[in-house]
Coordinates of C-alpha atoms and ligand atoms in Angstrom, one line a residue:
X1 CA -58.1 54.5 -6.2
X2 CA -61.9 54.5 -6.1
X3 CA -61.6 56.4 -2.7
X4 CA -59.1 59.0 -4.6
X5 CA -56.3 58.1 -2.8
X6 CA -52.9 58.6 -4.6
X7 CA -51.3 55.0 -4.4
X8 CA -47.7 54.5 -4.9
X9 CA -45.6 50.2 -4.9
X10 CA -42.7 49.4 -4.6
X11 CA -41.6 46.5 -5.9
X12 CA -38.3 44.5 -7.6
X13 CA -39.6 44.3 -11.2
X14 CA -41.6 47.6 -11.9
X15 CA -41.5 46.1 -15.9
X16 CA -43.4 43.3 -14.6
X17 CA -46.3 44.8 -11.7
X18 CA -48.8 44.6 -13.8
X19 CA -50.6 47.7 -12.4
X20 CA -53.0 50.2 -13.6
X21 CA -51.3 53.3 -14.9
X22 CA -52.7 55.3 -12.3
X23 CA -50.2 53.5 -10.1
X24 CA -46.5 55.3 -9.4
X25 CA -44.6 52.0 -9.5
X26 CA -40.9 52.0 -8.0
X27 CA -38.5 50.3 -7.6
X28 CA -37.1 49.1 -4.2
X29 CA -35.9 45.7 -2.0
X30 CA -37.2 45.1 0.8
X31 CA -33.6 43.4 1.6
X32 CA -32.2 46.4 0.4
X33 CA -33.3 49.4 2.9
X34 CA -31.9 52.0 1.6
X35 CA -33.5 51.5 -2.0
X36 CA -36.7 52.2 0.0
X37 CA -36.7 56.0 0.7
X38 CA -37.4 57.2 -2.8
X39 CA -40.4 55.7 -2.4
X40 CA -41.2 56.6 1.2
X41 CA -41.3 60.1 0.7
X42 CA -43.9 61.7 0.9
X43 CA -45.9 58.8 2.1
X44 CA -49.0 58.1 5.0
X45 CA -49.9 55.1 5.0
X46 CA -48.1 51.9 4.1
X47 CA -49.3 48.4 3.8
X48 CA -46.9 45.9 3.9
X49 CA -46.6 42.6 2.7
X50 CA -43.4 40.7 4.0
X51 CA -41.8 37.8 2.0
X52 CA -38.1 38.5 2.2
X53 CA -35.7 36.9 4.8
X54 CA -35.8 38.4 8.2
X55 CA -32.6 40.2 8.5
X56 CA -33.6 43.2 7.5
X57 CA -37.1 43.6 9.2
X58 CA -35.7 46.1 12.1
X59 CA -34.0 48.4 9.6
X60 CA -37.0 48.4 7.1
X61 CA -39.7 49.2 9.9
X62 CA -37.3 52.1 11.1
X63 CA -37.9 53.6 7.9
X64 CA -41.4 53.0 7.4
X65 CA -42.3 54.8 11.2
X66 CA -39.9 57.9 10.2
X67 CA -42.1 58.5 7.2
X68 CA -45.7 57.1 7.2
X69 CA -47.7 57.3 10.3
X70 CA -50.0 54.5 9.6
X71 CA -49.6 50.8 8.5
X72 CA -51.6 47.6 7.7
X73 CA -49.6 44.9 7.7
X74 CA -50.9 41.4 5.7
X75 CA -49.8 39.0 8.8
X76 CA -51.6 35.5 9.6
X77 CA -54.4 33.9 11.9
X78 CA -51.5 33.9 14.7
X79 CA -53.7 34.1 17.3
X80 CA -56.6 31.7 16.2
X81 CA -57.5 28.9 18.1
X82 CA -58.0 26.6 14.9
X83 CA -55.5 23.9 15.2
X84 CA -54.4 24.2 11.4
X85 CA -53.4 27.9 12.3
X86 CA -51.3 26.6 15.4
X87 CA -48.2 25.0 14.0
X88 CA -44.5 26.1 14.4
X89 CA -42.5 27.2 11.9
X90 CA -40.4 29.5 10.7
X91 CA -42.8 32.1 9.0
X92 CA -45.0 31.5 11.9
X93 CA -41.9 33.1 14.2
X94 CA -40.8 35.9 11.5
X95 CA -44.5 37.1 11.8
X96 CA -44.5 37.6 15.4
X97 CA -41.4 39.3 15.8
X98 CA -42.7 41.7 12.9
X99 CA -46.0 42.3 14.8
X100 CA -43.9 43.2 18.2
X101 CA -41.4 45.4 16.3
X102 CA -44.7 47.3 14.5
X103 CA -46.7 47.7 17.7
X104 CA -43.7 49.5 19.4
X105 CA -42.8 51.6 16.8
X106 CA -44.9 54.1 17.2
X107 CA -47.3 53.0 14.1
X108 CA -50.9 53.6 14.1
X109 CA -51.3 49.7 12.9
X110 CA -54.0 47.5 11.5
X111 CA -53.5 43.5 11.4
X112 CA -55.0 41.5 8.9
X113 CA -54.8 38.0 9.3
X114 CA -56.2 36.3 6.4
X115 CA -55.8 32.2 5.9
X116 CA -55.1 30.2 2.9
X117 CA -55.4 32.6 -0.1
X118 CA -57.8 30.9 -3.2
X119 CA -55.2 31.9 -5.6
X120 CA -52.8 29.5 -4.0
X121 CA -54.7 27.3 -6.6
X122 CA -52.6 29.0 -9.4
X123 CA -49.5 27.7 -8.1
X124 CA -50.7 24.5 -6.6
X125 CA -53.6 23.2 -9.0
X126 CA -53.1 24.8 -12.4
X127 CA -50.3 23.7 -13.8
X128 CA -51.6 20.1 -13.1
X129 CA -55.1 20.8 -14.5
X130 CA -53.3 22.4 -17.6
X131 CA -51.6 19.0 -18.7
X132 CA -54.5 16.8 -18.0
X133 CA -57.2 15.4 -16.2
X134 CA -55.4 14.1 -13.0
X135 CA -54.5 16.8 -9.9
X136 CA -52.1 14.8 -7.6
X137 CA -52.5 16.0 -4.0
X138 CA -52.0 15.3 -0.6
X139 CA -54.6 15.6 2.2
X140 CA -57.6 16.3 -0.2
X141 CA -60.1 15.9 2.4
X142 CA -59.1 18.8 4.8
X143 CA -61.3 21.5 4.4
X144 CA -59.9 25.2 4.4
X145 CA -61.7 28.3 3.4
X146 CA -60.1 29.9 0.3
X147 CA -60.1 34.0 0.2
X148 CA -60.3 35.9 -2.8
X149 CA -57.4 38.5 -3.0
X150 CA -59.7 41.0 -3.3
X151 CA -61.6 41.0 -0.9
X152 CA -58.5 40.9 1.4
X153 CA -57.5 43.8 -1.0
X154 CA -61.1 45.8 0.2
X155 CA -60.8 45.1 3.5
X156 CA -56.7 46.3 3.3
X157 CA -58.5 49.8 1.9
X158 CA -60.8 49.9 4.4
X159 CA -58.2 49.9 7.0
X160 CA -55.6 52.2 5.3
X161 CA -58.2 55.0 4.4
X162 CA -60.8 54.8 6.7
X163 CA -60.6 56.3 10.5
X164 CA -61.3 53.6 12.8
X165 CA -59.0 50.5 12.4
X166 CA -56.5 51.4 14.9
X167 CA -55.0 48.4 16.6
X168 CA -57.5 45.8 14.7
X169 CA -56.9 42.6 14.2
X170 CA -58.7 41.5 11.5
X171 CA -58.8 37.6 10.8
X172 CA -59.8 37.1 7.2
X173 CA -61.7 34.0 5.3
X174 CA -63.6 33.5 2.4
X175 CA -67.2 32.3 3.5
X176 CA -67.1 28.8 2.9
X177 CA -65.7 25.4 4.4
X178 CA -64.3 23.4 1.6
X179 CA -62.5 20.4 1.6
X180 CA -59.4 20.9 -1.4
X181 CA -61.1 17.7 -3.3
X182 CA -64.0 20.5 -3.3
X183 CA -62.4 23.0 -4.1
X184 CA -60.8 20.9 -7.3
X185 CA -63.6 19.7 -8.4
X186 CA -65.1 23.4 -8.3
X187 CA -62.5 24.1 -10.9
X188 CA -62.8 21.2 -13.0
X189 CA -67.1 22.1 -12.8
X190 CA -66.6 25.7 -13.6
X191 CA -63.9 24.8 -16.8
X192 CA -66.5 21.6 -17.7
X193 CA -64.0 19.1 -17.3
X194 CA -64.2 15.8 -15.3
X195 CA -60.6 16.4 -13.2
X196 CA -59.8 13.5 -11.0
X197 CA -58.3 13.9 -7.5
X198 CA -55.4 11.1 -6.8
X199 CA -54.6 11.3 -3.0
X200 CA -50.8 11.5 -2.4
X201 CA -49.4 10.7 1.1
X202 CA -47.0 13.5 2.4
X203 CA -43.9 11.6 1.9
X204 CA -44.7 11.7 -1.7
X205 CA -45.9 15.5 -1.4
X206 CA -42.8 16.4 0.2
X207 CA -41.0 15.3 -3.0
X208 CA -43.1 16.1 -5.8
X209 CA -44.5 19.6 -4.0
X210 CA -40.7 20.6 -4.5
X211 CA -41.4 21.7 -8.1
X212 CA -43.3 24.2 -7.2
X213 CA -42.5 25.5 -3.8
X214 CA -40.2 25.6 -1.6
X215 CA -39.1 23.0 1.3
X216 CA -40.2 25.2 4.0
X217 CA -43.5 26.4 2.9
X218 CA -44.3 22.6 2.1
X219 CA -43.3 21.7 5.4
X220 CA -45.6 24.6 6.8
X221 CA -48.7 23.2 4.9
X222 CA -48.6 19.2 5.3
X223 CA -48.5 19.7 9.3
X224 CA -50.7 22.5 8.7
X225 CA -53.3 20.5 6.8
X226 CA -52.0 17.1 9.1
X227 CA -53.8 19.2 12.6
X228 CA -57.1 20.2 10.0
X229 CA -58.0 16.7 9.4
X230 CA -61.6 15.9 10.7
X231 CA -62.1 19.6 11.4
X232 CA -64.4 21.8 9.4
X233 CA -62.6 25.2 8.2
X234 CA -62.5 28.5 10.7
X235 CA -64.8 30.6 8.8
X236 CA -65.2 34.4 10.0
X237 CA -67.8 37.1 8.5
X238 CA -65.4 40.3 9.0
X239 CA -65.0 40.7 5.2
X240 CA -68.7 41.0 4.7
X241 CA -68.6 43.4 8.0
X242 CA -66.0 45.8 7.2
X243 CA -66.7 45.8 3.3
X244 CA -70.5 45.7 3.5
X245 CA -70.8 43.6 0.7
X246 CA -71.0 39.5 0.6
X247 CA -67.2 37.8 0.9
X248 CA -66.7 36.3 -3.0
X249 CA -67.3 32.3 -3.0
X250 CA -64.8 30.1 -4.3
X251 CA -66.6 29.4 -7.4
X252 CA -66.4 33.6 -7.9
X253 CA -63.0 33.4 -7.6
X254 CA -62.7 30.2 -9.7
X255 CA -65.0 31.6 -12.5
X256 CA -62.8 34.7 -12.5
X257 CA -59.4 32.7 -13.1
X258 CA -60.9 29.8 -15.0
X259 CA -58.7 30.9 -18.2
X260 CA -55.2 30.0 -16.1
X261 CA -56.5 26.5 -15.3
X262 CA -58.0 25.8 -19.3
X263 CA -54.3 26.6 -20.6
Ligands
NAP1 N1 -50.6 32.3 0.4 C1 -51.4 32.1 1.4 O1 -52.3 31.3 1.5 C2 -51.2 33.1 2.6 C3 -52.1 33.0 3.7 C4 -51.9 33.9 4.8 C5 -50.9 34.9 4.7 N2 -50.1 34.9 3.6 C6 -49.0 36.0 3.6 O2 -49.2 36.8 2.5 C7 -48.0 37.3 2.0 C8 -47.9 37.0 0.5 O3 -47.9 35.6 0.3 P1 -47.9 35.1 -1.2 O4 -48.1 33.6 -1.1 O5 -48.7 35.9 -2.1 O6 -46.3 35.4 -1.5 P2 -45.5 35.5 -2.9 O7 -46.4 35.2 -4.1 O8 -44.3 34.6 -2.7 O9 -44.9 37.0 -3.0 C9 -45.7 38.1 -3.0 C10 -44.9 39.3 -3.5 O10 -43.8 39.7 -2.7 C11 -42.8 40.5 -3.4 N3 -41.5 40.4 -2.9 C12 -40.7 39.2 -2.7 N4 -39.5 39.5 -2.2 C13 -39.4 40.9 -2.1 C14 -38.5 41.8 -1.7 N5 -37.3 41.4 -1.3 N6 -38.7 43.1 -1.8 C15 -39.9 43.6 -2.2 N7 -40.9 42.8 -2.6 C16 -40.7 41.4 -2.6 C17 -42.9 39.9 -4.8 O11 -43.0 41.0 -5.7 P3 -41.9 41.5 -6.7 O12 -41.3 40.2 -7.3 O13 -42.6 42.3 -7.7 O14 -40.9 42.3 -6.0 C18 -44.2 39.1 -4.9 O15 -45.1 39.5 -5.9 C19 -46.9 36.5 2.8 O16 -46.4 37.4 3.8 C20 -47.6 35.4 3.4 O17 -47.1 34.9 4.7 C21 -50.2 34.1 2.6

């Protein structure tokens, strides 16, 4: 909104967004096509995030090309060589078949491909870290390199109101390679608590991982993080390039969300 461009969401639970008032929030499904037009009209630029079932993905993009004539689409390191980005799965394969259906739609596109998010420690790390001293945890000594959101978010601004980002492909990473014990113990350092890292093995994981995500995207990360071990993070600069200003740290982002891990 800085840049004074009028920005418009759509999403299931307008009650619940969240988002300044300067936002026109409305409602829509992205497994629900037609609930989508109200909100298309009128509309450039789109950037879409995608974490609904496949089946409507065709009928969705159709819509998107008849009104908007740009879009940034948050996709995945697809194409980088870093073996913790190279496992199979299932989101891996919806991804791809959304990039192919984007780049021949007509779309002036933009990629970005960020890796593992930071806040993924507010799912995976706070609700432990809330009920005590002791974060139970599989694989702690692969290192990733946590993102902020926002600086995803200020590169995704870049690309949808700047000339210039036409057929990028932007891969994304905050600017640090951190093991997960690392990054716990940045959170325990930054709420000044002693937190204590108890390796799990991924059969455990696969169980106890279940009350907070689903099956599939714990499958995803344990071979994910199984082909990082012994392998420092991929770490790129292109948020510092296209934002001209340093990517946040870990310990940014930590300091910044340290009231959902004190409880
Ligand atoms: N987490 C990571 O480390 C990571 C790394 C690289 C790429 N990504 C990609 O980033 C995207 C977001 O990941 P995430 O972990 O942030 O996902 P998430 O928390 O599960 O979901 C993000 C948002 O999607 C919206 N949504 C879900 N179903 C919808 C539907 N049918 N129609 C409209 N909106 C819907 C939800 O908003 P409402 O409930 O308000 O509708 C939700 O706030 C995914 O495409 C993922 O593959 C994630």
């Amino acid at each position: 909104m800085a840049t004074g461009a009028q920005v418009r969401t759509l999403t299931r639970n307008p009650d619940a967004a969240g988002l300044p008032q300067q936002v026109d929030v409305m409602r829509g499904d992205l497994t629900l096509p037609d609930t989508l037009d109200a909100c298309l009209d009128g509309i450039d630029t789109v950037f879409l995030v995608w974490v609904a079932p496949p089946a409507t993905i065709a009928a969705v993009l159709e819509r998107i090309a008849k009104h908007a004539r740009r879009i940034v689409f948050l996709s995945a390191p697809l194409k980088t060589a870093h073996p913790l980005f190279q496992q199979p799965n299932p989101f891996r394969e919806v991804t791809a078949q959304m990039e192919r259906l984007i780049e021949s739609s007509g779309l002036q596109w933009t990629f970005l491909r960020p890796g593992m998010f930071a806040a993924n420690a507010l799912r995976w790390w706070a609700p432990q870290i809330r009920a005590g001293n002791v974060v139970r945890w599989p694989y702690v000594s692969v290192p990733t390199a946590p993102i902020d959101e926002r600086d995803i978010a200020a590169v995704a601004v870049r690309a949808l109101c700047e000339e210039g980002h036409a057929r990028a492909e932007y891969v994304l990473t905050g600017p640090q390679s951190l093991s997960q014990a690392e990054q716990v113990l940045t959170i325990g350092q930054v709420i000044g608590r002693s937190l204590r890292i108890e390796e799990i093995s991924p059969e455990e994981a696969r169980r106890e991982l279940l009350a907070i995500m689903p099956a599939s995207v714990i499958n995803m990360l344990l071979d994910a993080w199984a082909a990082g071990i012994g392998q420092p993070a991929f770490v790129t600069s292109t948020v510092a390039e296209i934002t001209r200003a340093p990517a946040r740290t870990f310990l940014d982002w930590t300091t910044d969300h340290a009231a959902a891990f004190r409880g």
